[in-house]
Coordinates of C-alpha atoms and ligand atoms in Angstrom, one line a residue:
M1 CA 40.1 27.9 4.3
T2 CA 41.4 24.8 6.3
D3 CA 40.5 21.4 5.0
V4 CA 37.3 20.5 6.7
C5 CA 37.7 16.8 6.9
A6 CA 41.3 17.1 8.0
T7 CA 40.2 19.4 10.7
E8 CA 37.5 17.1 11.8
A9 CA 39.9 14.0 11.8
A10 CA 42.4 15.9 14.0
Y11 CA 40.1 17.4 16.4
S12 CA 36.7 15.0 16.7
S13 CA 36.5 12.3 19.4
G14 CA 37.0 9.7 16.8
V15 CA 34.0 7.6 17.7
Y16 CA 32.6 8.0 14.3
A17 CA 33.9 6.4 11.0
K18 CA 33.6 9.2 8.5
H19 CA 33.4 9.5 4.9
P20 CA 35.9 12.2 3.5
I21 CA 33.1 14.4 2.1
A22 CA 32.1 17.5 3.6
L23 CA 28.3 18.3 3.2
V24 CA 27.4 21.9 3.4
R25 CA 23.9 22.1 1.8
G26 CA 20.8 20.5 1.0
E27 CA 17.5 21.0 -0.5
G28 CA 14.7 18.2 -0.4
A29 CA 16.2 14.7 -0.9
R30 CA 19.4 16.5 -2.5
L31 CA 22.8 17.2 -0.7
W32 CA 25.9 19.2 -1.9
D33 CA 29.5 18.9 -0.7
L34 CA 32.0 21.6 -0.5
E35 CA 33.1 21.2 -4.1
G36 CA 29.7 21.6 -5.3
R37 CA 29.2 17.8 -6.1
E38 CA 25.6 16.9 -5.8
Y39 CA 24.2 13.6 -4.0
L40 CA 21.0 11.9 -3.6
D41 CA 20.2 11.3 0.2
C42 CA 18.9 7.9 1.0
M43 CA 20.2 7.9 4.4
A44 CA 18.4 11.4 5.8
G45 CA 20.9 11.5 8.7
H46 CA 19.6 8.0 9.8
G47 CA 16.1 8.7 9.5
V48 CA 16.0 12.3 10.6
A49 CA 15.3 14.3 7.5
N50 CA 11.9 13.0 6.6
L51 CA 10.8 16.3 5.5
G52 CA 14.1 16.6 3.3
H53 CA 16.7 19.0 3.9
A54 CA 16.4 22.9 4.5
H55 CA 12.4 22.5 4.4
P56 CA 11.2 26.2 3.9
L57 CA 8.6 26.0 6.5
V58 CA 10.6 24.4 9.3
A59 CA 13.5 26.9 8.4
A60 CA 11.0 29.8 8.7
A61 CA 9.4 28.6 12.0
I62 CA 12.9 28.2 13.5
A63 CA 14.2 31.6 12.5
E64 CA 11.0 33.1 13.8
Q65 CA 11.3 31.6 17.1
A66 CA 14.9 32.1 17.5
Q67 CA 14.3 35.9 17.2
R68 CA 11.4 35.5 19.9
L69 CA 12.5 32.9 22.6
I70 CA 15.1 30.2 22.4
T71 CA 15.1 28.7 26.0
C72 CA 12.5 28.4 28.4
H73 CA 12.8 25.6 31.2
E74 CA 9.8 23.7 31.9
A75 CA 9.6 25.4 35.4
F76 CA 7.7 27.8 33.2
C77 CA 5.0 27.4 30.6
N78 CA 5.4 28.5 26.9
D79 CA 3.1 29.1 24.0
Q80 CA 5.2 26.8 21.6
R81 CA 5.6 23.9 24.0
S82 CA 1.9 24.1 25.1
A83 CA 0.7 23.6 21.6
L84 CA 3.1 20.9 20.6
L85 CA 2.2 18.9 23.8
Q86 CA -1.4 19.1 22.9
R87 CA -0.5 18.0 19.4
L88 CA 1.5 15.2 20.4
G89 CA -0.9 14.3 23.1
S90 CA -3.8 14.0 20.5
L91 CA -1.6 11.6 18.1
V92 CA -2.8 8.4 19.7
P93 CA -5.9 8.0 21.5
G94 CA -5.2 7.3 25.0
L95 CA -1.7 8.4 25.0
D96 CA -2.2 11.7 26.3
R97 CA 0.4 12.6 28.3
V98 CA 4.1 13.6 26.9
Y99 CA 7.5 14.1 28.2
L100 CA 10.0 16.1 26.1
C101 CA 13.6 15.5 25.8
N102 CA 16.4 15.8 23.1
S103 CA 17.3 12.6 21.6
G104 CA 16.0 8.8 21.0
T105 CA 18.2 7.4 23.7
E106 CA 16.7 10.0 26.1
A107 CA 13.3 9.1 25.0
V108 CA 14.2 5.6 25.7
E109 CA 16.0 6.3 29.1
A110 CA 12.7 8.3 30.4
A111 CA 10.5 5.3 29.4
I112 CA 12.6 2.8 31.3
K113 CA 12.5 5.2 34.4
F114 CA 8.8 5.8 34.0
A115 CA 8.2 2.1 33.7
R116 CA 10.2 1.2 36.7
L117 CA 8.6 4.2 38.9
T118 CA 5.2 3.1 38.0
T119 CA 5.4 -0.5 38.6
G120 CA 8.0 -0.6 41.2
R121 CA 9.8 -3.4 39.5
A122 CA 13.2 -3.2 37.8
G123 CA 13.1 -5.9 35.0
I124 CA 13.2 -4.8 31.4
V125 CA 12.7 -7.4 28.4
A126 CA 14.0 -6.4 25.0
A127 CA 14.5 -8.2 21.7
M128 CA 17.5 -9.7 20.2
R129 CA 18.8 -7.4 17.4
G130 CA 16.8 -4.6 18.7
F131 CA 18.5 -1.2 18.9
H132 CA 17.5 1.4 21.5
G133 CA 20.2 4.0 21.9
R134 CA 23.7 4.3 23.6
T135 CA 23.3 5.9 27.1
L136 CA 23.7 3.2 29.7
G137 CA 20.0 2.4 30.4
A138 CA 19.2 2.4 26.6
L139 CA 22.4 0.5 25.9
S140 CA 21.2 -2.2 28.2
A141 CA 18.2 -2.8 26.0
T142 CA 20.2 -2.7 23.0
W143 CA 21.2 -6.2 21.7
N144 CA 24.3 -5.7 19.5
K145 CA 27.4 -6.9 21.6
H146 CA 29.8 -4.5 19.6
Y147 CA 28.0 -1.4 21.0
R148 CA 27.5 -3.3 24.7
E149 CA 30.4 -5.2 25.8
P150 CA 33.2 -2.5 26.0
F151 CA 31.0 -0.9 28.5
E152 CA 30.0 -3.8 30.9
P153 CA 28.7 -3.9 33.6
L154 CA 25.5 -2.4 32.3
V155 CA 22.3 -1.7 34.0
P156 CA 21.1 -4.9 35.8
G157 CA 17.7 -6.3 35.2
F158 CA 17.8 -6.6 31.3
R159 CA 17.1 -9.6 29.5
H160 CA 16.9 -10.4 25.8
F161 CA 14.7 -13.0 23.6
P162 CA 14.3 -13.8 20.0
Y163 CA 12.3 -11.0 18.2
N164 CA 9.0 -12.3 16.7
N165 CA 8.8 -15.3 19.1
A166 CA 6.0 -14.8 21.6
A167 CA 6.6 -18.1 23.6
A168 CA 10.3 -16.9 24.2
L169 CA 9.0 -13.3 25.4
E170 CA 6.7 -15.1 27.7
Q171 CA 9.5 -17.1 29.2
A172 CA 11.8 -14.1 29.7
M173 CA 9.0 -12.2 31.7
D174 CA 8.9 -12.9 35.4
E175 CA 7.7 -11.4 38.5
E176 CA 10.2 -8.7 38.7
T177 CA 9.4 -7.6 34.9
A178 CA 8.3 -3.9 34.8
A179 CA 8.2 -3.6 30.8
V180 CA 8.8 -5.0 27.6
I181 CA 10.5 -2.8 24.9
L182 CA 10.2 -3.3 21.2
E183 CA 10.6 -2.0 17.7
I184 CA 7.8 -2.4 15.2
V185 CA 10.5 -2.7 12.6
Q186 CA 14.0 -3.3 13.8
G187 CA 16.1 -0.5 12.1
E188 CA 19.6 -0.9 13.1
G189 CA 19.3 -4.5 13.6
G190 CA 18.9 -5.1 9.9
V191 CA 15.3 -4.0 8.8
H192 CA 13.3 -6.8 10.4
L193 CA 9.5 -6.5 10.4
G194 CA 7.5 -7.5 13.4
T195 CA 4.8 -9.8 12.4
P196 CA 1.4 -8.9 13.4
E197 CA 0.6 -12.0 15.4
F198 CA 3.7 -11.6 17.3
L199 CA 3.3 -7.7 18.1
Q200 CA -0.4 -8.6 19.1
A201 CA 0.7 -11.5 21.2
A202 CA 3.3 -9.3 23.0
Q203 CA 0.8 -6.7 24.0
D204 CA -1.8 -9.4 25.3
L205 CA 1.0 -10.9 27.2
C206 CA 2.0 -7.5 28.8
R207 CA -1.8 -6.7 29.7
R208 CA -2.3 -10.1 31.1
R209 CA 0.7 -9.9 33.5
G210 CA 0.3 -6.1 34.2
V211 CA 3.7 -5.5 32.5
L212 CA 4.0 -2.1 30.6
L213 CA 4.7 -2.1 26.7
I214 CA 7.1 0.2 25.4
I215 CA 7.3 0.9 21.7
D216 CA 10.3 2.3 20.5
E217 CA 9.3 4.4 17.2
V218 CA 12.5 6.6 17.0
Q219 CA 13.3 5.5 13.7
T220 CA 9.8 4.2 12.2
G221 CA 8.0 7.3 13.7
F222 CA 6.6 10.4 11.5
G223 CA 5.6 8.8 8.2
R224 CA 8.7 6.5 7.5
T225 CA 6.9 3.2 7.4
G226 CA 3.8 4.7 5.4
K227 CA 1.9 5.7 8.3
L228 CA 2.2 8.6 10.8
L229 CA 3.3 6.1 13.5
A230 CA 4.1 2.2 12.8
I231 CA 1.9 1.0 15.6
E232 CA -1.0 2.0 13.0
H233 CA -0.1 -0.9 11.0
T234 CA -0.8 -3.3 13.9
G235 CA -3.7 -1.7 16.1
L236 CA -1.3 -1.8 19.0
T237 CA -1.8 0.7 21.9
P238 CA 1.5 0.6 24.0
D239 CA 1.6 2.4 27.5
L240 CA 5.0 4.1 26.6
L241 CA 5.8 5.4 23.0
C242 CA 9.0 6.7 22.2
V243 CA 9.8 8.9 19.3
A244 CA 12.7 11.3 18.1
K245 CA 14.8 11.5 15.1
S246 CA 12.4 13.3 12.4
L247 CA 10.2 14.7 15.3
A248 CA 11.3 18.2 14.9
G249 CA 12.6 18.4 11.2
G250 CA 16.1 17.7 12.1
I251 CA 16.4 19.9 15.3
P252 CA 17.3 17.5 18.2
M253 CA 14.3 16.5 19.9
G254 CA 12.7 13.2 21.6
A255 CA 9.4 12.4 23.3
V256 CA 7.8 9.9 25.3
L257 CA 3.8 9.5 24.7
M258 CA 2.2 7.9 28.0
G259 CA -0.9 6.0 28.5
P260 CA -3.2 5.6 31.6
A261 CA -1.1 2.8 33.0
V262 CA 1.7 5.4 33.6
A263 CA -0.2 8.3 34.1
A264 CA 1.5 11.5 35.4
Q265 CA 4.8 11.1 37.0
P266 CA 5.5 12.5 40.5
A267 CA 7.4 16.0 40.2
G268 CA 11.0 16.0 40.5
T269 CA 11.5 12.4 39.4
H270 CA 12.9 13.0 36.0
G271 CA 13.7 16.2 33.9
S272 CA 16.0 17.6 31.3
T273 CA 17.5 21.2 30.8
F274 CA 16.8 21.5 27.2
G275 CA 13.6 19.3 27.1
G276 CA 10.6 21.2 25.6
N277 CA 12.7 24.2 24.5
P278 CA 10.6 26.6 22.3
L279 CA 13.0 26.3 19.4
A280 CA 12.6 22.6 19.1
C281 CA 8.9 22.8 19.7
A282 CA 8.5 25.5 17.0
A283 CA 10.6 23.2 14.5
A284 CA 8.2 20.0 15.5
L285 CA 5.0 22.1 15.1
A286 CA 6.1 23.0 11.7
T287 CA 7.2 19.6 10.9
L288 CA 3.9 17.9 12.0
E289 CA 2.1 20.4 9.9
V290 CA 4.0 19.8 6.8
M291 CA 3.7 16.2 7.4
A292 CA -0.2 16.4 7.6
R293 CA -0.4 19.1 4.7
D294 CA 1.5 16.9 2.1
D295 CA 0.5 13.4 3.5
L296 CA 3.9 12.5 3.6
P297 CA 2.9 9.1 5.4
G298 CA 1.0 8.4 2.2
Q299 CA 3.6 9.4 0.1
A300 CA 6.2 7.0 1.9
A301 CA 3.6 4.2 1.6
R302 CA 3.2 4.8 -2.3
K303 CA 7.0 5.2 -3.1
G304 CA 8.0 2.6 -0.8
R305 CA 5.6 0.2 -2.3
Y306 CA 7.1 0.8 -5.8
L307 CA 10.6 0.7 -4.5
L308 CA 10.2 -2.6 -2.9
E309 CA 8.6 -4.0 -6.0
Q310 CA 11.5 -2.7 -8.3
L311 CA 14.1 -3.9 -5.8
R312 CA 12.6 -7.3 -5.6
A313 CA 12.6 -7.5 -9.5
I314 CA 16.6 -6.8 -9.5
D315 CA 18.0 -10.3 -10.6
S316 CA 21.4 -10.4 -9.0
P317 CA 23.3 -13.1 -7.2
A318 CA 24.4 -10.6 -4.5
V319 CA 20.9 -10.2 -3.2
R320 CA 19.7 -12.7 -0.5
E321 CA 16.4 -10.7 0.4
V322 CA 14.6 -7.5 0.2
R323 CA 12.6 -6.4 3.2
G324 CA 10.8 -3.1 4.0
L325 CA 7.7 -1.1 5.1
G326 CA 7.1 2.3 3.6
L327 CA 10.6 4.1 2.9
M328 CA 12.3 1.9 5.4
I329 CA 14.0 -0.5 3.2
G330 CA 16.7 -3.2 3.6
I331 CA 18.5 -5.1 1.0
E332 CA 20.1 -8.3 2.6
L333 CA 23.2 -9.0 0.6
R334 CA 25.2 -12.2 0.3
H335 CA 28.4 -10.3 1.1
K336 CA 29.4 -7.4 3.3
V337 CA 27.9 -4.1 2.4
A338 CA 30.6 -1.5 2.6
K339 CA 31.9 -1.8 -0.9
S340 CA 28.3 -1.4 -2.4
L341 CA 27.7 1.8 -0.3
Q342 CA 31.0 3.1 -1.6
A343 CA 30.2 2.2 -5.1
M344 CA 26.8 4.0 -4.7
L345 CA 28.4 7.0 -3.3
E346 CA 30.8 7.2 -6.1
R347 CA 27.6 7.4 -8.2
G348 CA 26.4 10.1 -6.1
V349 CA 23.7 8.1 -3.8
I350 CA 24.2 8.2 -0.1
A351 CA 22.9 5.0 1.7
L352 CA 23.5 3.3 5.0
P353 CA 24.3 0.1 6.5
A354 CA 22.3 -2.1 9.0
G355 CA 24.7 -4.5 10.5
L356 CA 27.3 -5.8 8.3
T357 CA 25.1 -7.3 5.3
V358 CA 22.2 -5.3 4.9
L359 CA 22.2 -2.2 2.7
R360 CA 19.6 0.2 4.2
L361 CA 17.5 2.9 2.4
L362 CA 15.8 5.8 4.5
P363 CA 15.4 8.6 2.0
P364 CA 13.6 11.6 2.9
L365 CA 9.9 10.9 2.2
V366 CA 9.8 14.0 -0.1
I367 CA 12.1 12.2 -2.5
T368 CA 10.7 12.6 -6.1
D369 CA 9.8 10.0 -8.5
E370 CA 12.4 11.0 -10.9
Q371 CA 15.1 10.7 -8.0
L372 CA 13.7 7.2 -6.9
E373 CA 14.4 6.3 -10.6
R374 CA 18.0 7.5 -10.4
V375 CA 18.4 5.5 -7.1
L376 CA 17.0 2.3 -8.7
T377 CA 19.4 2.9 -11.9
V378 CA 22.5 3.2 -9.5
L379 CA 21.2 0.3 -7.3
R380 CA 20.6 -2.1 -10.5
E381 CA 24.2 -1.0 -11.7
V382 CA 25.9 -1.6 -8.2
L383 CA 24.1 -5.0 -7.4
A384 CA 24.8 -6.3 -10.7
G385 CA 28.4 -5.3 -10.4
T386 CA 29.3 -6.8 -7.1
L387 CA 30.1 -10.4 -6.6
P388 CA 31.3 -11.5 -3.0
D389 CA 34.9 -11.4 -2.7
A390 CA 36.6 -14.6 -1.4
D391 CA 37.3 -12.9 2.0
D392 CA 33.8 -11.4 2.1
A393 CA 31.3 -14.1 1.6
Ligands
LIG1 C1 18.5 5.9 16.6 C2 17.7 5.2 17.3 C3 17.6 5.4 18.8 C4 18.6 6.4 19.5 O1 18.2 7.7 19.1 P1 19.5 8.8 19.5 O2 18.7 10.1 18.9 O3 20.6 8.5 18.4 O4 19.9 8.7 20.7 C5 16.7 4.5 19.6 N1 15.9 3.9 19.1 C6 15.8 3.4 17.8 C7 14.8 2.5 17.4 C8 16.7 4.1 16.9 O5 16.6 4.1 15.6

C-alpha cells in the first residue's frame, strides 16, 4: 500500500495544514488510525460528528437510501426531502420554509442573497471575530484578515462592528442595510458567547429598522450548546437561520430556515444541483431522530457543565480563561496553542484551535463520562506542563 499521508502531501491542493496521521475508522467518540492506534475525538470534524462516528442508524439510513435513489433534483419532489423539509420547517415556530444546500458557507451565501432580494438593499453588517465561511459572499462577512486579505476585493456592502456592542451595531447600520448576521457563540473566532442583552438588543434594532436578522448556527446547531438550537438560550427568532455541519450526521448538507419577513423566494433566483438530494435528506432525518431519541442536547448540557467546572478548577499559569456553552468549549491560553494540541495528540486526544491562543473542544455529544475523564486527565497533564516559551508569550 502507498503511504497515505505522503500521497496526500504530493497530490492535495495544499490549502490544509495536515497532521501526518491517517484516520480510517471511528465509533462514537473514538477514532483509529491506519496503525490501529486509538484516539479520543474532541474535534468531531470541526463540530460535524455530534452523533459520534459511524452511528449505526445513520449508516443504515444512508445504505438503504443509496440503494433506492441517491440523486433527485429539486425540479421534482421526493419522499425523503419532503419529510425533512417538514421536520426542519417545524423546528422553530415561525421559520417554516427551508432552503437546502450542501455546506455552511452555502447556507450563509443563500441567506445573504435572500436578504438582498427581499429588502432590495445590499448592505450586510457582521461582527468582528465572526466566521461565516470561505466563499466570496460568506468570506465578506467573515472577520479574520488572514482569510480575507489574499482575496480582496471582496463583495461590496459589508461592514463589521465589535461583537456584544449594541451601540456600535446601531452605528454600523444605515439606510442601505439589508441584514445583520451573527453567531450566538462565535466558534472559529475563539469561543466567545454573545450576551443575552446584546443579542436581544440586536434583534430589537433589526425589527425597529426593518433590517433582517440572520443567525448563523452552522457550528452551534443541533445540540452542540446544550439546546437543539442555540437561539433557544436567547428567545430570539431570526428571519433567517443557517445550519450545516452536524445536520446530516456527517454527510455534507446545509440549510436556511426562513421566517415570514423573507417568505417564499421567486423561482429561479437561487438553487443548487446537489441541494436536497435524497441521500443527505435520509441521513439528516436519521440524525434528527437520534438527536431527539437520545436527548443529545440534554446530554451536551450536562456533560458541558461538568467539563467547564472541571476545567475551571485546573490551576495552571498557562490558562487565562475557560469559556463555553454545552460541549462548545474554549480554553484561552497565555501562549500559542499549537504545542498543547500536539502534546494532547501524543496522548491520544484530538482537539482543535480557535485562533492562535484558544484550545477548543468540540467532542461528539455522545462522548461517555469515562471518556470525558480521560480528556480531563490529559488536559490537566498538558496544561500543567506547558509554560510559555520566550518566543511564544
Ligand atoms: C464552519 C462554519 C461555517 C462554514 O461552513 P462550511 O461547511 O465549512 O462551509 C460557517 N459559519 C460558521 C459559524 C461555521 O462554524
